[in-house]
């Protein structure tokens, strides 16, 4: 695993965006696996900036996102589709027909998940997967204890994840209780993985996930077994790592 130490959040965002840009420049028709959450917002903003300066072209890029809440429509401002459109898709020259997320409006979980697995297979798999890291070590919505063998599946969100998400919703009752997520098996099949982490509150999980034992209790620990992982984290997130 490669660790890139960034000064702060902005530096982390720039360094991560550099890696994604390199991927797009080297392979203009690449498949990017994308994440939502607060950590990658700066990375997307930097990519948009470089696009506006004429340094990046998204016209041939395909994207597949990690996850989507079950039950939210694309126009719900808390859906991950809305987030992606708001932070990236609507601001660059990406072909929206080549942007994919699990279909949160599909009530049949088996169908939603098998459809998404097929989409990922049909686009030829992920070249570069961007990941954030949850406080409990989750990646995507793969919560502690989930089998590493899982492909896209429907998860019941844990109490701690629902609490962390609460800040985005009017009340706890509005927080979705289930989500569709790529599984660990799907994530591990990406050719390259880029993890972005920022902040002191993530320092102990960074240490556990990347320097502790590989265990389903800390889902991100499985990344230690992938042969092309880059962790871009700021000083605060790396403060417990020598
Ligand atoms: C987002 C996702 C989540 C987040 C994680 C960290 O698509 O799958 O695993 O990456 O919860 O979220 P933030 O960046 O908000 O701390």
mmCIF file of C-alpha atoms and ligand atoms in Angstrom:
data_model
loop_
_atom_site.group_PDB
_atom_site.id
_atom_site.type_symbol
_atom_site.label_atom_id
_atom_site.label_comp_id
_atom_site.label_asym_id
_atom_site.label_seq_id
_atom_site.Cartn_x
_atom_site.Cartn_y
_atom_site.Cartn_z
ATOM 1 C CA UNK A 1 0.000 0.000 0.000
ATOM 2 C CA UNK A 2 1.206 3.475 -0.841
ATOM 3 C CA UNK A 3 0.567 6.196 1.744
ATOM 4 C CA UNK A 4 0.551 9.796 0.622
ATOM 5 C CA UNK A 5 0.716 12.211 3.521
ATOM 6 C CA UNK A 6 -1.123 15.470 2.891
ATOM 7 C CA UNK A 7 -0.824 18.648 4.947
ATOM 8 C CA UNK A 8 -4.520 19.242 5.363
ATOM 9 C CA UNK A 9 -7.925 18.639 3.736
ATOM 10 C CA UNK A 10 -7.221 20.875 0.719
ATOM 11 C CA UNK A 11 -3.874 19.244 0.103
ATOM 12 C CA UNK A 12 -5.483 15.782 0.413
ATOM 13 C CA UNK A 13 -8.154 16.813 -2.107
ATOM 14 C CA UNK A 14 -5.586 18.101 -4.597
ATOM 15 C CA UNK A 15 -3.397 15.012 -4.309
ATOM 16 C CA UNK A 16 -6.375 12.660 -4.726
ATOM 17 C CA UNK A 17 -7.661 14.668 -7.699
ATOM 18 C CA UNK A 18 -4.198 14.402 -9.251
ATOM 19 C CA UNK A 19 -4.375 10.612 -9.123
ATOM 20 C CA UNK A 20 -7.859 10.583 -10.677
ATOM 21 C CA UNK A 21 -6.741 13.049 -13.375
ATOM 22 C CA UNK A 22 -3.757 10.867 -14.218
ATOM 23 C CA UNK A 23 -6.139 7.930 -14.647
ATOM 24 C CA UNK A 24 -8.392 9.919 -17.000
ATOM 25 C CA UNK A 25 -5.463 11.256 -19.020
ATOM 26 C CA UNK A 26 -3.818 7.830 -19.339
ATOM 27 C CA UNK A 27 -7.120 6.113 -20.219
ATOM 28 C CA UNK A 28 -9.778 8.601 -21.396
ATOM 29 C CA UNK A 29 -12.453 5.884 -21.552
ATOM 30 C CA UNK A 30 -11.707 4.592 -18.053
ATOM 31 C CA UNK A 31 -14.276 3.380 -15.523
ATOM 32 C CA UNK A 32 -14.140 5.323 -12.267
ATOM 33 C CA UNK A 33 -15.710 3.918 -9.120
ATOM 34 C CA UNK A 34 -16.952 6.890 -7.098
ATOM 35 C CA UNK A 35 -17.891 7.591 -3.498
ATOM 36 C CA UNK A 36 -20.082 10.138 -1.781
ATOM 37 C CA UNK A 37 -19.757 11.508 1.773
ATOM 38 C CA UNK A 38 -18.013 14.642 2.957
ATOM 39 C CA UNK A 39 -14.415 13.536 2.355
ATOM 40 C CA UNK A 40 -14.363 13.472 -1.489
ATOM 41 C CA UNK A 41 -16.213 16.787 -1.953
ATOM 42 C CA UNK A 42 -12.936 18.730 -2.216
ATOM 43 C CA UNK A 43 -11.546 16.152 -4.635
ATOM 44 C CA UNK A 44 -14.555 16.580 -6.934
ATOM 45 C CA UNK A 45 -14.291 20.374 -6.657
ATOM 46 C CA UNK A 46 -10.643 20.193 -7.734
ATOM 47 C CA UNK A 47 -11.510 17.957 -10.706
ATOM 48 C CA UNK A 48 -14.235 20.426 -11.741
ATOM 49 C CA UNK A 49 -11.726 23.259 -11.501
ATOM 50 C CA UNK A 50 -9.223 21.491 -13.745
ATOM 51 C CA UNK A 51 -12.030 20.615 -16.175
ATOM 52 C CA UNK A 52 -13.016 24.292 -16.362
ATOM 53 C CA UNK A 53 -9.397 25.223 -17.070
ATOM 54 C CA UNK A 54 -9.455 22.798 -20.000
ATOM 55 C CA UNK A 55 -7.081 20.292 -18.448
ATOM 56 C CA UNK A 56 -9.526 17.402 -18.126
ATOM 57 C CA UNK A 57 -12.024 15.769 -20.463
ATOM 58 C CA UNK A 58 -14.738 13.500 -19.033
ATOM 59 C CA UNK A 59 -16.506 12.838 -22.338
ATOM 60 C CA UNK A 60 -15.444 9.184 -22.553
ATOM 61 C CA UNK A 61 -15.403 8.423 -18.826
ATOM 62 C CA UNK A 62 -17.835 5.930 -17.272
ATOM 63 C CA UNK A 63 -18.627 6.052 -13.552
ATOM 64 C CA UNK A 64 -20.142 3.524 -11.172
ATOM 65 C CA UNK A 65 -20.896 4.649 -7.645
ATOM 66 C CA UNK A 66 -20.434 2.562 -4.553
ATOM 67 C CA UNK A 67 -23.880 2.872 -3.102
ATOM 68 C CA UNK A 68 -27.322 4.423 -2.947
ATOM 69 C CA UNK A 69 -30.025 4.632 -0.299
ATOM 70 C CA UNK A 70 -32.949 2.292 -0.867
ATOM 71 C CA UNK A 71 -36.173 4.230 -1.288
ATOM 72 C CA UNK A 72 -34.779 7.607 -2.319
ATOM 73 C CA UNK A 73 -35.510 8.966 -5.778
ATOM 74 C CA UNK A 74 -32.796 10.657 -7.839
ATOM 75 C CA UNK A 75 -34.316 14.086 -7.266
ATOM 76 C CA UNK A 76 -34.295 13.680 -3.470
ATOM 77 C CA UNK A 77 -31.530 16.008 -2.337
ATOM 78 C CA UNK A 78 -30.224 13.333 0.047
ATOM 79 C CA UNK A 79 -29.892 10.657 -2.629
ATOM 80 C CA UNK A 80 -26.394 9.829 -3.723
ATOM 81 C CA UNK A 81 -27.399 10.456 -7.328
ATOM 82 C CA UNK A 82 -28.301 14.016 -6.368
ATOM 83 C CA UNK A 83 -24.966 14.378 -4.562
ATOM 84 C CA UNK A 84 -22.988 13.154 -7.578
ATOM 85 C CA UNK A 85 -24.918 15.362 -9.963
ATOM 86 C CA UNK A 86 -24.451 18.339 -7.694
ATOM 87 C CA UNK A 87 -20.744 17.848 -7.004
ATOM 88 C CA UNK A 88 -19.516 16.476 -10.313
ATOM 89 C CA UNK A 89 -21.774 15.273 -13.112
ATOM 90 C CA UNK A 90 -23.575 18.573 -13.789
ATOM 91 C CA UNK A 91 -20.286 20.494 -13.731
ATOM 92 C CA UNK A 92 -18.210 18.535 -16.238
ATOM 93 C CA UNK A 93 -18.737 17.172 -19.759
ATOM 94 C CA UNK A 94 -19.555 13.648 -18.631
ATOM 95 C CA UNK A 95 -22.156 11.694 -20.621
ATOM 96 C CA UNK A 96 -24.948 11.077 -18.066
ATOM 97 C CA UNK A 97 -25.758 7.818 -19.844
ATOM 98 C CA UNK A 98 -22.396 6.571 -18.655
ATOM 99 C CA UNK A 99 -22.968 7.406 -14.971
ATOM 100 C CA UNK A 100 -24.332 4.588 -12.856
ATOM 101 C CA UNK A 101 -25.534 4.153 -9.285
ATOM 102 C CA UNK A 102 -27.610 1.351 -7.784
ATOM 103 C CA UNK A 103 -31.299 2.079 -8.432
ATOM 104 C CA UNK A 104 -32.616 3.235 -5.055
ATOM 105 C CA UNK A 105 -36.174 3.244 -6.383
ATOM 106 C CA UNK A 106 -36.144 -0.485 -7.181
ATOM 107 C CA UNK A 107 -38.062 -2.114 -4.308
ATOM 108 C CA UNK A 108 -36.928 -5.620 -5.207
ATOM 109 C CA UNK A 109 -33.498 -5.796 -3.567
ATOM 110 C CA UNK A 110 -32.390 -8.915 -5.439
ATOM 111 C CA UNK A 111 -33.216 -7.294 -8.763
ATOM 112 C CA UNK A 112 -31.552 -3.979 -7.876
ATOM 113 C CA UNK A 113 -28.364 -5.758 -6.823
ATOM 114 C CA UNK A 114 -28.128 -8.226 -9.694
ATOM 115 C CA UNK A 115 -28.863 -5.410 -12.187
ATOM 116 C CA UNK A 116 -26.015 -3.395 -10.692
ATOM 117 C CA UNK A 117 -23.576 -6.322 -10.758
ATOM 118 C CA UNK A 118 -24.436 -6.727 -14.436
ATOM 119 C CA UNK A 119 -23.817 -3.031 -15.133
ATOM 120 C CA UNK A 120 -20.377 -3.236 -13.503
ATOM 121 C CA UNK A 121 -19.551 -6.359 -15.514
ATOM 122 C CA UNK A 122 -20.875 -4.826 -18.755
ATOM 123 C CA UNK A 123 -18.702 -1.713 -18.427
ATOM 124 C CA UNK A 124 -15.688 -4.005 -17.997
ATOM 125 C CA UNK A 125 -15.016 -3.528 -14.280
ATOM 126 C CA UNK A 126 -13.579 -0.580 -12.393
ATOM 127 C CA UNK A 127 -10.186 0.911 -13.285
ATOM 128 C CA UNK A 128 -9.901 3.206 -10.270
ATOM 129 C CA UNK A 129 -12.138 3.022 -7.220
ATOM 130 C CA UNK A 130 -12.325 6.040 -4.927
ATOM 131 C CA UNK A 131 -13.233 5.247 -1.298
ATOM 132 C CA UNK A 132 -13.903 7.157 1.888
ATOM 133 C CA UNK A 133 -13.546 5.486 5.284
ATOM 134 C CA UNK A 134 -16.314 5.274 7.879
ATOM 135 C CA UNK A 135 -15.582 5.722 11.586
ATOM 136 C CA UNK A 136 -16.363 2.041 12.095
ATOM 137 C CA UNK A 137 -14.124 1.031 9.188
ATOM 138 C CA UNK A 138 -16.927 0.640 6.675
ATOM 139 C CA UNK A 139 -16.293 1.145 2.976
ATOM 140 C CA UNK A 140 -19.330 1.693 0.830
ATOM 141 C CA UNK A 141 -22.061 0.552 3.199
ATOM 142 C CA UNK A 142 -20.239 -2.644 4.100
ATOM 143 C CA UNK A 143 -20.729 -2.618 7.833
ATOM 144 C CA UNK A 144 -18.670 -4.506 10.449
ATOM 145 C CA UNK A 145 -19.123 -8.265 10.221
ATOM 146 C CA UNK A 146 -20.233 -8.406 6.568
ATOM 147 C CA UNK A 147 -18.696 -11.312 4.616
ATOM 148 C CA UNK A 148 -15.799 -10.271 2.401
ATOM 149 C CA UNK A 149 -17.285 -12.437 -0.406
ATOM 150 C CA UNK A 150 -20.308 -10.167 -0.978
ATOM 151 C CA UNK A 151 -21.065 -8.510 -4.309
ATOM 152 C CA UNK A 152 -23.711 -5.760 -4.543
ATOM 153 C CA UNK A 153 -26.256 -6.319 -1.776
ATOM 154 C CA UNK A 154 -28.895 -4.616 0.324
ATOM 155 C CA UNK A 155 -27.782 -3.650 3.837
ATOM 156 C CA UNK A 156 -29.590 -2.701 6.987
ATOM 157 C CA UNK A 157 -27.669 0.342 8.162
ATOM 158 C CA UNK A 158 -26.201 0.204 11.659
ATOM 159 C CA UNK A 159 -27.300 2.555 14.392
ATOM 160 C CA UNK A 160 -23.928 4.370 14.265
ATOM 161 C CA UNK A 161 -24.103 4.914 10.490
ATOM 162 C CA UNK A 162 -27.689 6.163 10.742
ATOM 163 C CA UNK A 163 -26.597 8.560 13.480
ATOM 164 C CA UNK A 164 -23.670 9.783 11.367
ATOM 165 C CA UNK A 165 -26.077 10.368 8.463
ATOM 166 C CA UNK A 166 -28.650 12.117 10.604
ATOM 167 C CA UNK A 167 -26.999 15.490 10.029
ATOM 168 C CA UNK A 168 -28.189 15.337 6.415
ATOM 169 C CA UNK A 169 -31.852 14.711 7.235
ATOM 170 C CA UNK A 170 -34.579 16.680 9.001
ATOM 171 C CA UNK A 171 -35.060 14.003 11.660
ATOM 172 C CA UNK A 172 -33.902 10.497 12.574
ATOM 173 C CA UNK A 173 -37.178 9.150 11.135
ATOM 174 C CA UNK A 174 -36.220 10.450 7.698
ATOM 175 C CA UNK A 175 -32.841 8.681 7.673
ATOM 176 C CA UNK A 176 -33.050 5.694 5.312
ATOM 177 C CA UNK A 177 -32.643 2.347 7.070
ATOM 178 C CA UNK A 178 -31.381 0.382 4.097
ATOM 179 C CA UNK A 179 -29.009 0.930 1.213
ATOM 180 C CA UNK A 180 -27.712 -0.893 -1.833
ATOM 181 C CA UNK A 181 -23.949 -1.140 -1.864
ATOM 182 C CA UNK A 182 -21.176 -2.715 -3.861
ATOM 183 C CA UNK A 183 -19.800 -5.558 -1.744
ATOM 184 C CA UNK A 184 -16.206 -6.051 -0.678
ATOM 185 C CA UNK A 185 -15.709 -8.584 -3.474
ATOM 186 C CA UNK A 186 -16.826 -5.996 -6.045
ATOM 187 C CA UNK A 187 -14.577 -3.323 -4.528
ATOM 188 C CA UNK A 188 -11.564 -5.647 -4.381
ATOM 189 C CA UNK A 189 -11.960 -6.391 -8.100
ATOM 190 C CA UNK A 190 -11.119 -2.775 -8.991
ATOM 191 C CA UNK A 191 -7.720 -2.544 -10.652
ATOM 192 C CA UNK A 192 -6.650 0.377 -8.460
ATOM 193 C CA UNK A 193 -8.063 1.734 -5.215
ATOM 194 C CA UNK A 194 -7.696 5.259 -3.883
ATOM 195 C CA UNK A 195 -8.757 5.915 -0.281
ATOM 196 C CA UNK A 196 -9.176 9.484 0.983
ATOM 197 C CA UNK A 197 -9.274 10.224 4.700
ATOM 198 C CA UNK A 198 -9.183 13.481 6.615
ATOM 199 C CA UNK A 199 -9.387 14.560 10.241
ATOM 200 C CA UNK A 200 -8.277 13.524 13.694
ATOM 201 C CA UNK A 201 -11.574 11.742 14.319
ATOM 202 C CA UNK A 202 -10.478 9.166 11.709
ATOM 203 C CA UNK A 203 -6.953 8.650 13.127
ATOM 204 C CA UNK A 204 -7.725 5.548 15.188
ATOM 205 C CA UNK A 205 -9.698 3.811 12.409
ATOM 206 C CA UNK A 206 -6.904 4.581 9.907
ATOM 207 C CA UNK A 207 -4.449 2.850 12.236
ATOM 208 C CA UNK A 208 -6.789 -0.110 12.807
ATOM 209 C CA UNK A 209 -7.797 -0.555 9.173
ATOM 210 C CA UNK A 210 -4.399 -0.272 7.539
ATOM 211 C CA UNK A 211 -2.047 -1.451 10.274
ATOM 212 C CA UNK A 212 -4.233 -3.807 12.338
ATOM 213 C CA UNK A 213 -5.391 -7.367 11.712
ATOM 214 C CA UNK A 214 -7.422 -8.141 8.585
ATOM 215 C CA UNK A 215 -10.893 -8.872 9.886
ATOM 216 C CA UNK A 216 -14.520 -8.460 8.763
ATOM 217 C CA UNK A 217 -14.985 -6.454 11.983
ATOM 218 C CA UNK A 218 -13.019 -3.699 10.230
ATOM 219 C CA UNK A 219 -14.166 -3.962 6.629
ATOM 220 C CA UNK A 220 -11.492 -1.639 5.226
ATOM 221 C CA UNK A 221 -8.756 -3.908 6.628
ATOM 222 C CA UNK A 222 -9.313 -6.171 3.614
ATOM 223 C CA UNK A 223 -7.709 -3.454 1.476
ATOM 224 C CA UNK A 224 -4.354 -4.596 2.876
ATOM 225 C CA UNK A 225 -4.755 -7.607 0.563
ATOM 226 C CA UNK A 226 -5.244 -5.526 -2.611
ATOM 227 C CA UNK A 227 -2.116 -5.045 -4.685
ATOM 228 C CA UNK A 228 -2.705 -1.447 -5.788
ATOM 229 C CA UNK A 229 -4.062 0.719 -2.968
ATOM 230 C CA UNK A 230 -3.113 4.349 -2.401
ATOM 231 C CA UNK A 231 -4.150 6.032 0.821
ATOM 232 C CA UNK A 232 -4.181 9.820 0.648
ATOM 233 C CA UNK A 233 -4.689 11.156 4.152
ATOM 234 C CA UNK A 234 -3.950 14.371 5.962
ATOM 235 C CA UNK A 235 -1.647 14.791 8.962
ATOM 236 C CA UNK A 236 -4.557 14.659 11.394
ATOM 237 C CA UNK A 237 -5.854 11.341 10.027
ATOM 238 C CA UNK A 238 -2.322 9.926 10.079
ATOM 239 C CA UNK A 239 -1.492 11.276 13.520
ATOM 240 C CA UNK A 240 -1.449 7.784 15.099
ATOM 241 C CA UNK A 241 0.644 6.294 12.291
ATOM 242 C CA UNK A 242 4.426 6.679 12.398
HETATM 243 C C1 LIG B 1 -20.017 6.919 0.499
HETATM 244 C C2 LIG B 1 -19.682 5.742 1.264
HETATM 245 C C3 LIG B 1 -19.224 5.771 2.690
HETATM 246 C C4 LIG B 1 -18.345 6.950 3.048
HETATM 247 C C5 LIG B 1 -17.921 6.889 4.518
HETATM 248 C C6 LIG B 1 -17.106 8.104 4.937
HETATM 249 O O1 LIG B 1 -20.402 6.587 -0.818
HETATM 250 O O2 LIG B 1 -19.800 4.722 0.717
HETATM 251 O O3 LIG B 1 -18.542 4.571 2.952
HETATM 252 O O4 LIG B 1 -17.219 6.971 2.228
HETATM 253 O O5 LIG B 1 -19.054 6.812 5.328
HETATM 254 O O6 LIG B 1 -17.928 9.230 4.882
HETATM 255 P P1 LIG B 1 -17.386 10.710 5.128
HETATM 256 O O7 LIG B 1 -16.471 11.005 3.982
HETATM 257 O O8 LIG B 1 -18.601 11.575 5.118
HETATM 258 O O9 LIG B 1 -16.662 10.671 6.439
#
